[in-house]
PDB file of C-alpha atoms in Angstrom:
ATOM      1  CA  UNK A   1      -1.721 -30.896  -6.848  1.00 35.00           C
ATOM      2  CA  UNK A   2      -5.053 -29.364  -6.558  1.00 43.00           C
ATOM      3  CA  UNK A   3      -4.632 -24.937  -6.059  1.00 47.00           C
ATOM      4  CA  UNK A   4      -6.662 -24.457  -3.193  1.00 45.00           C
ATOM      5  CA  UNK A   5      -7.744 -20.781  -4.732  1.00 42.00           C
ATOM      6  CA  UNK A   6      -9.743 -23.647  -7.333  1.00 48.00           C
ATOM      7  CA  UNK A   7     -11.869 -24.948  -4.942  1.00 66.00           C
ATOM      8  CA  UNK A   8     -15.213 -24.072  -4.647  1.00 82.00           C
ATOM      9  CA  UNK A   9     -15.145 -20.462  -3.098  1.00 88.00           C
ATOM     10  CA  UNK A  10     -18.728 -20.244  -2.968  1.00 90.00           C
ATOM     11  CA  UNK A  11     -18.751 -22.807  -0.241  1.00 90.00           C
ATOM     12  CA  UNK A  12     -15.826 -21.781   1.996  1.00 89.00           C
ATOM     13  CA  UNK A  13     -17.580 -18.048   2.010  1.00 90.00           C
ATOM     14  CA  UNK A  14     -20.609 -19.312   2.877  1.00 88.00           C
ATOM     15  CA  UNK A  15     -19.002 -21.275   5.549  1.00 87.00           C
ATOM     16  CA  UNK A  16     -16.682 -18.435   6.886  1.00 84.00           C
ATOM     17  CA  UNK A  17     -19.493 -15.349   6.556  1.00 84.00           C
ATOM     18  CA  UNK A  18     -21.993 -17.534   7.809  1.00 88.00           C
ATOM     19  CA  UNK A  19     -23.949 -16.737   5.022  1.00 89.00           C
ATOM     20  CA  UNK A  20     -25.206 -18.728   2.319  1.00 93.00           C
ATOM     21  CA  UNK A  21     -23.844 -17.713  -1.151  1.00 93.00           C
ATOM     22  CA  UNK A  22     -26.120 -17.420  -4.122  1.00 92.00           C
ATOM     23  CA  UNK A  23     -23.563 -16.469  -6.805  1.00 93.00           C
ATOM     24  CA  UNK A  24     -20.379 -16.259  -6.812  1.00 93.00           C
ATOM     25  CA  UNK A  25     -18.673 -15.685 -10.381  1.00 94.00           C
ATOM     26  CA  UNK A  26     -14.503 -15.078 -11.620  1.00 93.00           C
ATOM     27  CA  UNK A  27     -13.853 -11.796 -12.228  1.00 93.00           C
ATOM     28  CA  UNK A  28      -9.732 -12.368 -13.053  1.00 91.00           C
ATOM     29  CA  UNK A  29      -6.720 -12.392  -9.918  1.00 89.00           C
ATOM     30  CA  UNK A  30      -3.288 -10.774  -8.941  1.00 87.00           C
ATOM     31  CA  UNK A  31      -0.395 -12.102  -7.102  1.00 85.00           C
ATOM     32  CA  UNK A  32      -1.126 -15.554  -6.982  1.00 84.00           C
ATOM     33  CA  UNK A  33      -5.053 -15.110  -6.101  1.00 90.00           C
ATOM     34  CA  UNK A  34      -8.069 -15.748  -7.767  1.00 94.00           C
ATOM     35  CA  UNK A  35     -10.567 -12.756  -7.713  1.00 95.00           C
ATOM     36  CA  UNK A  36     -14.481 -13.403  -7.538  1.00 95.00           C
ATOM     37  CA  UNK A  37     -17.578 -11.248  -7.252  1.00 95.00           C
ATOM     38  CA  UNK A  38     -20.096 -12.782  -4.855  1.00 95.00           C
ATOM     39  CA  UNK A  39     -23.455 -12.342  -3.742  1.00 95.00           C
ATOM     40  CA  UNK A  40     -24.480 -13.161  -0.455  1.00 95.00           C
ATOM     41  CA  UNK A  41     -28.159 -14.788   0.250  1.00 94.00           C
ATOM     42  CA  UNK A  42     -28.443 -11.942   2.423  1.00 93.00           C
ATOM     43  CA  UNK A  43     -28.170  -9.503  -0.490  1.00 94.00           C
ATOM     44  CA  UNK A  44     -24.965  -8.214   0.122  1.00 94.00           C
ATOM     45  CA  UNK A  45     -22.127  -7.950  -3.050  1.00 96.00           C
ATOM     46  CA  UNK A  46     -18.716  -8.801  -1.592  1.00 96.00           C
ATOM     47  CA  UNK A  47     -14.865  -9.103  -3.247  1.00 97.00           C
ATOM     48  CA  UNK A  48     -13.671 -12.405  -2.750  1.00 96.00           C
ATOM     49  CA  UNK A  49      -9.418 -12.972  -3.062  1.00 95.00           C
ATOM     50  CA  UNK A  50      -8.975 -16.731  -2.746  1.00 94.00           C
ATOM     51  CA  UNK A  51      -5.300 -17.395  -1.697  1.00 92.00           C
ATOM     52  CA  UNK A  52      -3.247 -20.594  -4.076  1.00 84.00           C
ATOM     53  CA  UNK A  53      -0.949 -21.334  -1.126  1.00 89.00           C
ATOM     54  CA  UNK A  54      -0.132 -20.582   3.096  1.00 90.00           C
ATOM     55  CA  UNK A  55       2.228 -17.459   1.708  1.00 91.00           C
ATOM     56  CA  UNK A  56      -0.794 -16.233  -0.174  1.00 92.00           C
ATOM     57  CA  UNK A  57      -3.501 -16.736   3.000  1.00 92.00           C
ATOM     58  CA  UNK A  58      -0.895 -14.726   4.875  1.00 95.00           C
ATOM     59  CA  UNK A  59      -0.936 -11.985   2.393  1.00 95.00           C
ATOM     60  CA  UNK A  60      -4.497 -11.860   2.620  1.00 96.00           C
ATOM     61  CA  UNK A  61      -3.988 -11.661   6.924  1.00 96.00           C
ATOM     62  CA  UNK A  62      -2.137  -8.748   6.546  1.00 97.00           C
ATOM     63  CA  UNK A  63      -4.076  -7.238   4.247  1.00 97.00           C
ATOM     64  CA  UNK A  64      -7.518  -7.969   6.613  1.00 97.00           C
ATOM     65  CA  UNK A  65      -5.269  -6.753   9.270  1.00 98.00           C
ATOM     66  CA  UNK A  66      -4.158  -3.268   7.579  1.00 98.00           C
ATOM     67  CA  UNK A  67      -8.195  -2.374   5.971  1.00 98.00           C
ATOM     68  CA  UNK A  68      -9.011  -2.750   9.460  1.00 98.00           C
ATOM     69  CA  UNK A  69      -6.585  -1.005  10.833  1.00 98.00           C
ATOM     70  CA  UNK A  70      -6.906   1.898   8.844  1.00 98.00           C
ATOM     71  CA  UNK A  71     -10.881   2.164   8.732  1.00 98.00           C
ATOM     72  CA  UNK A  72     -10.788   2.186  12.754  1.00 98.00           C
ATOM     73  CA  UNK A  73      -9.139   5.792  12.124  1.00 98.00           C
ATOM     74  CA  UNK A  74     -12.989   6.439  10.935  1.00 98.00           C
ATOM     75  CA  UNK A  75     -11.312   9.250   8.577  1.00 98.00           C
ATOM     76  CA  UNK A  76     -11.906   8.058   4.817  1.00 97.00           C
ATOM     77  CA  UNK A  77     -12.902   5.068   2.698  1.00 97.00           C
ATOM     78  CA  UNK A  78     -12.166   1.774   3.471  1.00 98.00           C
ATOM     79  CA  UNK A  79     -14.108  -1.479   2.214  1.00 98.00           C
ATOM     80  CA  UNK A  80     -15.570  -3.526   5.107  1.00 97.00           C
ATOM     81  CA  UNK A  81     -14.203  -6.961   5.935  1.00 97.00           C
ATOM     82  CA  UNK A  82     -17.031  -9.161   5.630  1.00 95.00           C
ATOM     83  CA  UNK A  83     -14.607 -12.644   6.346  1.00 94.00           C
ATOM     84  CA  UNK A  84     -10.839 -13.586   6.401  1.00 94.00           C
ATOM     85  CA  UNK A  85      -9.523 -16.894   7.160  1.00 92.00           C
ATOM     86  CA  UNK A  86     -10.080 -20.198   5.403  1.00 87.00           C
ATOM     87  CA  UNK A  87      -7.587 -19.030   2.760  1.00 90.00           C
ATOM     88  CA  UNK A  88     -10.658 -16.440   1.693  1.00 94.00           C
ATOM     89  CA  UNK A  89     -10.453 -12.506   2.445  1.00 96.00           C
ATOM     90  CA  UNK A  90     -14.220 -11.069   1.283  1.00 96.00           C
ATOM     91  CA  UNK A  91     -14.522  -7.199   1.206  1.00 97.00           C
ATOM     92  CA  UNK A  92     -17.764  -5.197   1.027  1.00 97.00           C
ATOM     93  CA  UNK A  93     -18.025  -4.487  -3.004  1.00 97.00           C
ATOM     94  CA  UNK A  94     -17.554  -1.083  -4.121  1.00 96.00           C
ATOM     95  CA  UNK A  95     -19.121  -0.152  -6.886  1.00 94.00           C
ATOM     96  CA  UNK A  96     -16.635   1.719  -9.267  1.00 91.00           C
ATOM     97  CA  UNK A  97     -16.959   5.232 -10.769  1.00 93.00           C
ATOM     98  CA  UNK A  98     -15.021   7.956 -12.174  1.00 89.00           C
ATOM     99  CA  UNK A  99     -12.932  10.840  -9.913  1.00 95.00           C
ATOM    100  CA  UNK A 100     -13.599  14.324 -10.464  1.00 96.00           C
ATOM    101  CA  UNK A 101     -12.116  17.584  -8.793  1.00 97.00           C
ATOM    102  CA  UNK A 102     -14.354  17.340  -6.047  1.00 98.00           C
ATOM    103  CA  UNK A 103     -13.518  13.689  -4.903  1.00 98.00           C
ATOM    104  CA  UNK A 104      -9.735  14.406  -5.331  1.00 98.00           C
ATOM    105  CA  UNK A 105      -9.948  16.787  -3.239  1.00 98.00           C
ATOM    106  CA  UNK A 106     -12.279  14.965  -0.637  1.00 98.00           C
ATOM    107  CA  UNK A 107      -9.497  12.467  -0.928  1.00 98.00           C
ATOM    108  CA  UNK A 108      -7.225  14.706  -0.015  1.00 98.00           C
ATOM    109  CA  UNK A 109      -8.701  15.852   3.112  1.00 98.00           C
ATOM    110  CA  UNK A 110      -9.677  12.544   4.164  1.00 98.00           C
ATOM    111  CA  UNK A 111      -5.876  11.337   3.839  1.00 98.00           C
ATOM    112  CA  UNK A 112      -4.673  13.884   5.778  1.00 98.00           C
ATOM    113  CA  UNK A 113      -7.204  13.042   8.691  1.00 98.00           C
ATOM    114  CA  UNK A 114      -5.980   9.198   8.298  1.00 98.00           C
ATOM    115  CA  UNK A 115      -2.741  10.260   8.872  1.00 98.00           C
ATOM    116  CA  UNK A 116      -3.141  12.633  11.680  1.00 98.00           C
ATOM    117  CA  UNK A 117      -4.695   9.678  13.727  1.00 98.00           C
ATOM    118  CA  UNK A 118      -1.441   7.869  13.843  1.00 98.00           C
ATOM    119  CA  UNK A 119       0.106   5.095  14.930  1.00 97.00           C
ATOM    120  CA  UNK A 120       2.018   3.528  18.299  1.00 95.00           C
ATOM    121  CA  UNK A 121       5.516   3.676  16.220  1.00 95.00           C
ATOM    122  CA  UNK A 122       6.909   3.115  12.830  1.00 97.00           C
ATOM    123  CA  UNK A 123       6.099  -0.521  11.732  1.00 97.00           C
ATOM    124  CA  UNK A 124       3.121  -2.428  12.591  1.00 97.00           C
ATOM    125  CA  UNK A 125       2.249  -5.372  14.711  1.00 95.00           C
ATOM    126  CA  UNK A 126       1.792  -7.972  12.206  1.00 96.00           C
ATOM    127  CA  UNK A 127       3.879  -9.345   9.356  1.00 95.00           C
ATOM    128  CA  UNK A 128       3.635  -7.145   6.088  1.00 96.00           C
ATOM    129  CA  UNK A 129       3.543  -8.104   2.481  1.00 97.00           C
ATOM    130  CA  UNK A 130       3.706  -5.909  -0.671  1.00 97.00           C
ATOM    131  CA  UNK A 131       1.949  -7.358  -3.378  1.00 92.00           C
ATOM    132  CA  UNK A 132       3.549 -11.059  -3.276  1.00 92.00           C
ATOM    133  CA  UNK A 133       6.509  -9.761  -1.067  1.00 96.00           C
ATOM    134  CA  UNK A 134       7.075 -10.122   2.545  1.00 96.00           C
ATOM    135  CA  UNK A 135       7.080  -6.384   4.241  1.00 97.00           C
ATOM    136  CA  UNK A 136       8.842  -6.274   7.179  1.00 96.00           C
ATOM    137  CA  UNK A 137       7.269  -4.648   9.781  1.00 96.00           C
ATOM    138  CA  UNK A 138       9.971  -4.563  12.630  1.00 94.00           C
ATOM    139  CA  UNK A 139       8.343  -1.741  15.234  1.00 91.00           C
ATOM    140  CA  UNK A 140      10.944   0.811  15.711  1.00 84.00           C
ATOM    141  CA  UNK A 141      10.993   4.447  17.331  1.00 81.00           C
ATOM    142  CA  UNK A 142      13.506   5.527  14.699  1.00 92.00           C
ATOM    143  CA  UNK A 143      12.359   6.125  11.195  1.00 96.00           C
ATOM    144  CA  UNK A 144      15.311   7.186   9.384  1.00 97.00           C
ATOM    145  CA  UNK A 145      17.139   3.463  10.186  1.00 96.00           C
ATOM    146  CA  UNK A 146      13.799   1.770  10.012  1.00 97.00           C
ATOM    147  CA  UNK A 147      13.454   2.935   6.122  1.00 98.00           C
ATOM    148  CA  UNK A 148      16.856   1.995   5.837  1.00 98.00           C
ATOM    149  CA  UNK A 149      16.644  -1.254   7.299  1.00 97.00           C
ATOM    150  CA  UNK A 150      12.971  -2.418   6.741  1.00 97.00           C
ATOM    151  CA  UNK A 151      12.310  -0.850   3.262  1.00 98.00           C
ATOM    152  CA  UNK A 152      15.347  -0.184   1.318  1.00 98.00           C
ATOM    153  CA  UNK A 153      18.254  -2.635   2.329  1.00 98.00           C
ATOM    154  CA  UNK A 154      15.587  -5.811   2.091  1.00 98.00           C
ATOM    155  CA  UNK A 155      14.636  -5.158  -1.388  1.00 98.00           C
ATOM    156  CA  UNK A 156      18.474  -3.976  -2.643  1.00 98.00           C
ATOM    157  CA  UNK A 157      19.140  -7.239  -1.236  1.00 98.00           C
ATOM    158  CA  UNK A 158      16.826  -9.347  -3.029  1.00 98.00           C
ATOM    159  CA  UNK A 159      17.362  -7.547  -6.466  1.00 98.00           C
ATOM    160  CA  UNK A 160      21.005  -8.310  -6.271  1.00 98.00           C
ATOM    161  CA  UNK A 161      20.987 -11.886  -5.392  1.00 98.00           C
ATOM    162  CA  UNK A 162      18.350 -11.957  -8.194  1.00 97.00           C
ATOM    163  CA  UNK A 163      21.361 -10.392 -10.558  1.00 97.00           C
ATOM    164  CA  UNK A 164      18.923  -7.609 -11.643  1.00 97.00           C
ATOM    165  CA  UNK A 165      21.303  -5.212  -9.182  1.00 98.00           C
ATOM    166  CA  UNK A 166      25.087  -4.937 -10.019  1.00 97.00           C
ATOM    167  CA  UNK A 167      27.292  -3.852  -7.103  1.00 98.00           C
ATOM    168  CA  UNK A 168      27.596  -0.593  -8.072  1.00 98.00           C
ATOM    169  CA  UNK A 169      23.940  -0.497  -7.778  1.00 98.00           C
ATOM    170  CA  UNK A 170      23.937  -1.422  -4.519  1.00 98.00           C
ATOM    171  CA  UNK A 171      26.429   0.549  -3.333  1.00 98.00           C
ATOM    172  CA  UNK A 172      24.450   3.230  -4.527  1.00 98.00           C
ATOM    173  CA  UNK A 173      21.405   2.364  -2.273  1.00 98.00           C
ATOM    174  CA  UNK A 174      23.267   1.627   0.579  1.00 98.00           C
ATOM    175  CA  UNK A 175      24.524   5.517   0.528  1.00 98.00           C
ATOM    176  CA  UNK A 176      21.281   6.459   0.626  1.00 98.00           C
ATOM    177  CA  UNK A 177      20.345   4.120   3.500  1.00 98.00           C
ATOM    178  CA  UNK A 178      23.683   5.048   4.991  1.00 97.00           C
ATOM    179  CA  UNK A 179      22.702   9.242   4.991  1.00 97.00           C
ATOM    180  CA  UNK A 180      19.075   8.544   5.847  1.00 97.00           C
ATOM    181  CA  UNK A 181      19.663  10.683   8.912  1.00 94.00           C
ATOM    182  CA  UNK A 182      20.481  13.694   6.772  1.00 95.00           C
ATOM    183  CA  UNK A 183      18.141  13.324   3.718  1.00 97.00           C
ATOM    184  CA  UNK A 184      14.414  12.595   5.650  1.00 95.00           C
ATOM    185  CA  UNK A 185      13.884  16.487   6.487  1.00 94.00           C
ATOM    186  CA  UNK A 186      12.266  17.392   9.402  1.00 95.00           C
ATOM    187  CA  UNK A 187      11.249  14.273  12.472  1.00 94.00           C
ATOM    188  CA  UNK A 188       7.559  13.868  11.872  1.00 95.00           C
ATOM    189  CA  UNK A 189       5.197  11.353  14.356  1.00 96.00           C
ATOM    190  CA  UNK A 190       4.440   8.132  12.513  1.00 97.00           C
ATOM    191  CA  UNK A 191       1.517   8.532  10.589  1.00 98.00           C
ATOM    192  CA  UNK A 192      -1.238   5.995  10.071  1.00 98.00           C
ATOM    193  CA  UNK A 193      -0.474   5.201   6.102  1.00 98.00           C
ATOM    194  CA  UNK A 194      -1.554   3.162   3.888  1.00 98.00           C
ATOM    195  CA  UNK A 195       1.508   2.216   2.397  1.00 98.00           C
ATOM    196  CA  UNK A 196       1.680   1.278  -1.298  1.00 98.00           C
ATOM    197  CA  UNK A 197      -0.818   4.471  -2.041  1.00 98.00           C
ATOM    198  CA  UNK A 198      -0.596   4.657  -5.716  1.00 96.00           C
ATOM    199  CA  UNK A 199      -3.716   4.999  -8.165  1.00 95.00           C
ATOM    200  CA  UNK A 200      -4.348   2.080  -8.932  1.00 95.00           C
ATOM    201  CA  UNK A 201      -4.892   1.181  -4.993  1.00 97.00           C
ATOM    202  CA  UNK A 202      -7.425   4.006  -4.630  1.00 97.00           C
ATOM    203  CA  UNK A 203     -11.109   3.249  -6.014  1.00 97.00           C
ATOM    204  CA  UNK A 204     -13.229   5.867  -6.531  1.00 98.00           C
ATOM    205  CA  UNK A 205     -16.959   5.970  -6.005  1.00 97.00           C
ATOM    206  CA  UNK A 206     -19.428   7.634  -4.616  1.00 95.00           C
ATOM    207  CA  UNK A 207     -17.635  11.029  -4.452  1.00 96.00           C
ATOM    208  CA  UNK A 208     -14.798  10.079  -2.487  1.00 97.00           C
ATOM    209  CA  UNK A 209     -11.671   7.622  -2.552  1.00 98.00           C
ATOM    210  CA  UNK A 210     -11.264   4.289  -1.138  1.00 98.00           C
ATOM    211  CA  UNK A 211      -8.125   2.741  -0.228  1.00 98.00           C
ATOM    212  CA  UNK A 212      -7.505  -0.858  -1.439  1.00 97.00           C
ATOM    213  CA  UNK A 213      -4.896  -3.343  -1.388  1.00 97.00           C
ATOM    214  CA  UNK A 214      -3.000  -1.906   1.651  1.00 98.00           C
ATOM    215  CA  UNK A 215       0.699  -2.562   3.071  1.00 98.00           C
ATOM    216  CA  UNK A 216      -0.664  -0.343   6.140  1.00 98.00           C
ATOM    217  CA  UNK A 217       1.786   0.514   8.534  1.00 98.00           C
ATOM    218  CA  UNK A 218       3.023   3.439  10.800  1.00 98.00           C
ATOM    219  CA  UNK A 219       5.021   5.278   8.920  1.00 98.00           C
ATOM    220  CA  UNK A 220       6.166   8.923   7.228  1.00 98.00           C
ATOM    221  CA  UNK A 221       3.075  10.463   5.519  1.00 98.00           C
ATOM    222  CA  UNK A 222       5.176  11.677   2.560  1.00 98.00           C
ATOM    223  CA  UNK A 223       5.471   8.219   1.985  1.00 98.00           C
ATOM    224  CA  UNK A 224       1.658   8.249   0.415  1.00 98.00           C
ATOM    225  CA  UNK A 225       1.743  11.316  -0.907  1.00 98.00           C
ATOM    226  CA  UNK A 226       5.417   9.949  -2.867  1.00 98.00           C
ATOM    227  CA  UNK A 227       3.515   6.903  -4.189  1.00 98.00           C
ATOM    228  CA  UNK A 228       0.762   8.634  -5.309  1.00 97.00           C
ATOM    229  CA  UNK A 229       2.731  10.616  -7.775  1.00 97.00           C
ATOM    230  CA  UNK A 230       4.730   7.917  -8.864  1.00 96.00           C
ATOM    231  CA  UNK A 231       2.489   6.592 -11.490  1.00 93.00           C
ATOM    232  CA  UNK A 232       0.147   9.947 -11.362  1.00 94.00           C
ATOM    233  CA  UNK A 233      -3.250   9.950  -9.402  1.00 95.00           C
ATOM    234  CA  UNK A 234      -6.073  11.860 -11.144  1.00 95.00           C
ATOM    235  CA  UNK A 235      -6.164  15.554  -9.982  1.00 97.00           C
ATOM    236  CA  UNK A 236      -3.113  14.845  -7.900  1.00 96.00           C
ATOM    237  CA  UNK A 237      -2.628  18.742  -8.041  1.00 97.00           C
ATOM    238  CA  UNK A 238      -5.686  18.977  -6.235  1.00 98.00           C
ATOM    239  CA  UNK A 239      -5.444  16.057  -3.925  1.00 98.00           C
ATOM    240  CA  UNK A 240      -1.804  17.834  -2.668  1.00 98.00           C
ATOM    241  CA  UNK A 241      -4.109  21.489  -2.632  1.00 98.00           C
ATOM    242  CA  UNK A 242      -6.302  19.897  -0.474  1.00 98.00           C
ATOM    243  CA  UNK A 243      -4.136  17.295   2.352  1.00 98.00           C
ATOM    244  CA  UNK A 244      -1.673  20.504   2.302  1.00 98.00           C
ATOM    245  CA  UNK A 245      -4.825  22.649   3.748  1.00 97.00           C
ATOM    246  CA  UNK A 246      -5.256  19.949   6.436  1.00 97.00           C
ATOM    247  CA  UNK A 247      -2.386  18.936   7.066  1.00 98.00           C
ATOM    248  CA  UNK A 248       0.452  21.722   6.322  1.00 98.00           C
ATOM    249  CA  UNK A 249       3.694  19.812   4.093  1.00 97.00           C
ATOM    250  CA  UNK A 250       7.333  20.422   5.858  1.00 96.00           C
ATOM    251  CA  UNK A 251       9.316  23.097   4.295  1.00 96.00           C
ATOM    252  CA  UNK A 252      11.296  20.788   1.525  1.00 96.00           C
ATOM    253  CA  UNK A 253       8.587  18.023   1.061  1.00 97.00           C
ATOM    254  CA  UNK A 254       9.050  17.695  -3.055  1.00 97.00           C
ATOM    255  CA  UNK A 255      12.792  17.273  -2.692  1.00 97.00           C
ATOM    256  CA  UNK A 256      12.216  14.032  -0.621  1.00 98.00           C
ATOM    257  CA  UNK A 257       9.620  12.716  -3.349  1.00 98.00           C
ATOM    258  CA  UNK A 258      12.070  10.567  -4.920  1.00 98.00           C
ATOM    259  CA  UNK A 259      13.374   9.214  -1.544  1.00 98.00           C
ATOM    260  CA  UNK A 260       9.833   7.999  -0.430  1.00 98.00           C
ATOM    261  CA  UNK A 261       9.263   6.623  -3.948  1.00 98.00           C
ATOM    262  CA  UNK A 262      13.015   4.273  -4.112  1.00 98.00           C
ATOM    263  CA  UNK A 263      11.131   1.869  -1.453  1.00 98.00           C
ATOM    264  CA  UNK A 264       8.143   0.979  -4.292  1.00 98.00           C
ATOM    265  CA  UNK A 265      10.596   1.180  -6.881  1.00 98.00           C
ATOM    266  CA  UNK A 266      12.996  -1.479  -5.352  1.00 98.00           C
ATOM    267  CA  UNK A 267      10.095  -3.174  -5.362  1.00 98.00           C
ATOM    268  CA  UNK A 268       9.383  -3.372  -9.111  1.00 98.00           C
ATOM    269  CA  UNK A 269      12.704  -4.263  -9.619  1.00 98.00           C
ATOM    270  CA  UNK A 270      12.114  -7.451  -7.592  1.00 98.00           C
ATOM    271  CA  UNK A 271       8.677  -8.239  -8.417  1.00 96.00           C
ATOM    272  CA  UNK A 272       9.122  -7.316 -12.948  1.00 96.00           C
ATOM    273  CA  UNK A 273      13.078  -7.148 -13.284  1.00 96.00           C
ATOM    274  CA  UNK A 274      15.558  -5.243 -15.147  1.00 96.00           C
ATOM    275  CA  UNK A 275      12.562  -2.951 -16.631  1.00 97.00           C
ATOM    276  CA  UNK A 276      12.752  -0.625 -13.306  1.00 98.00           C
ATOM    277  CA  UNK A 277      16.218  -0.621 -12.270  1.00 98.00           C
ATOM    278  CA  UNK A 278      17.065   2.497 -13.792  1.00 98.00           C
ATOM    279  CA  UNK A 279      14.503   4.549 -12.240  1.00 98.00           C
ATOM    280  CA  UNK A 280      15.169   2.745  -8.782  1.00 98.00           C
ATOM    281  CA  UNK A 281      18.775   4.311  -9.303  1.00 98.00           C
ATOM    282  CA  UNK A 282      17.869   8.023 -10.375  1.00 98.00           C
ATOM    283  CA  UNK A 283      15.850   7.852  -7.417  1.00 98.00           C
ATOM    284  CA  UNK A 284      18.762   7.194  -5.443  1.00 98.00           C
ATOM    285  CA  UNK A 285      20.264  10.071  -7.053  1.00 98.00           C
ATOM    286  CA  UNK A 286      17.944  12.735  -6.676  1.00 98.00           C
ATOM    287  CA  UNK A 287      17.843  11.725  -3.084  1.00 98.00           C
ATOM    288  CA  UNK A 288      21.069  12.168  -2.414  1.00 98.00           C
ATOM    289  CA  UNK A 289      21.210  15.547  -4.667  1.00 95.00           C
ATOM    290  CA  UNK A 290      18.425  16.808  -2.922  1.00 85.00           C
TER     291      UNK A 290
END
């Protein structure tokens, strides 16, 4: 069976942009989709994803769905959707540089603003996905049982009928889901977030940071800030410095760190196995400890 993601790009940009294309070359891929660096006749450079299947094209809807949604807030980075459909999503290219001090903390005061501009409830309008993972994006007006229910249980679920959870595992993450009431701190709005806000889905250039590769969503704004020390963001100290000048943290924000960061860590253990089941759990245990 021919993979759709093979077949001539160039030609189903051109006839989605409305554009002609005069180069379009491979430049590697990620969860199932090829990645390709185009030019348009036009002279415009563009990021091309080209999905292998339907469950890929409707990753690359949400994601369309979530860049735009976030970059109508009009508070930081965002790369312009140039076309999604025809199992294509092209992205305005950024060109790539290195952070320093004074993009972190741009960064950080751009974040903040994203946040403040919010969102109609917790969830989002549109069916999520997480890398290759559906997200589900059930709209509720409670976040303590939507986490529970749309971020943690899903995923604790999937790991154990994968075997990579044992029962006491899960028994383990249901407590947590089960005292979410207790452990989230104080009620915050929803927040406009990007959702799977680690380093590697922030691209600096130009002075600043750009968000990439969102699971956008309304949702707790510690969430971001949780995922973007997970796997340590350059100058994080002064990204924090700067969204806590903005945007003032609730008393107790650290403690809840590793409760924000189980969600992405369930999902490691279902997307690369055994690998991150331990730190799943000793999030679950500093989040109940905290």
């Amino acid at each position: 069976m021919t993979d759709p993601a093979a077949t001539d790009p160039a030609a189903r940009l051109a006839d989605g942009a409305g554009v002609a294309v005069s180069r379009c070359v491979p430049v590697g891929g990620e969860h199932g989709a090829r990645h390709y660096r185009a030019r348009l006749a036009d002279g415009r450079e563009v990021f091309v994803k080209a999905a292998g299947d339907a469950a890929g094209q409707a990753a690359l809807d949400a994601e369309a769905r979530g860049l735009r949604w976030l970059a109508d807030a009009a508070a930081m980075g965002v790369p312009e959707v140039i076309f999604a459909g025809n199992g294509l999503l092209a992205l305005a290219w950024i060109r790539p540089a290195g952070p320093d001090r004074g993009a972190a903390e741009r960064f950080g005061r751009e974040l903040a603003g994203l946040h403040r501009a919010g969102a109609d409830r917790f969830g989002a309008p549109w069916p999520g996905f997480i890398a290759s993972l559906p997200l589900p994006n059930r709209q509720s007006g409670a976040w303590p049982l939507w986490y529970a229910e749309c971020r943690l249980l899903p995923y604790c679920r999937l790991a154990r009928d994968a075997g990579t959870l044992r029962a006491a595992d899960v028994a383990l993450i249901e407590s947590v889901a089960g005292r979410m009431a207790e452990l989230v701190g104080p009620a915050e709005p929803p927040a406009r977030i990007h959702g799977d806000c680690w380093s590697g889905n922030v691209l600096w250039s130009g002075g600043r940071g750009w968000l990439i590769d969102p699971a956008a969503h309304g949702g707790h704004r510690e969430t971001d800030l949780a995922m973007l020390a997970l796997f340590g963001a350059p100058f994080g100290d002064r990204i924090l410095a700067a969204y806590d000048e903005v945007a003032p943290l609730a008393v107790g924000w650290r403690a809840r760190v590793p409760l924000h960061q189980l969600h992405p860590l369930l999902v490691h253990v279902c997307l690369f196995g055994a690998g991150y089941r331990e730190s799943a759990l000793s999030a679950a245990r500093a989040a109940l400890s905290a």
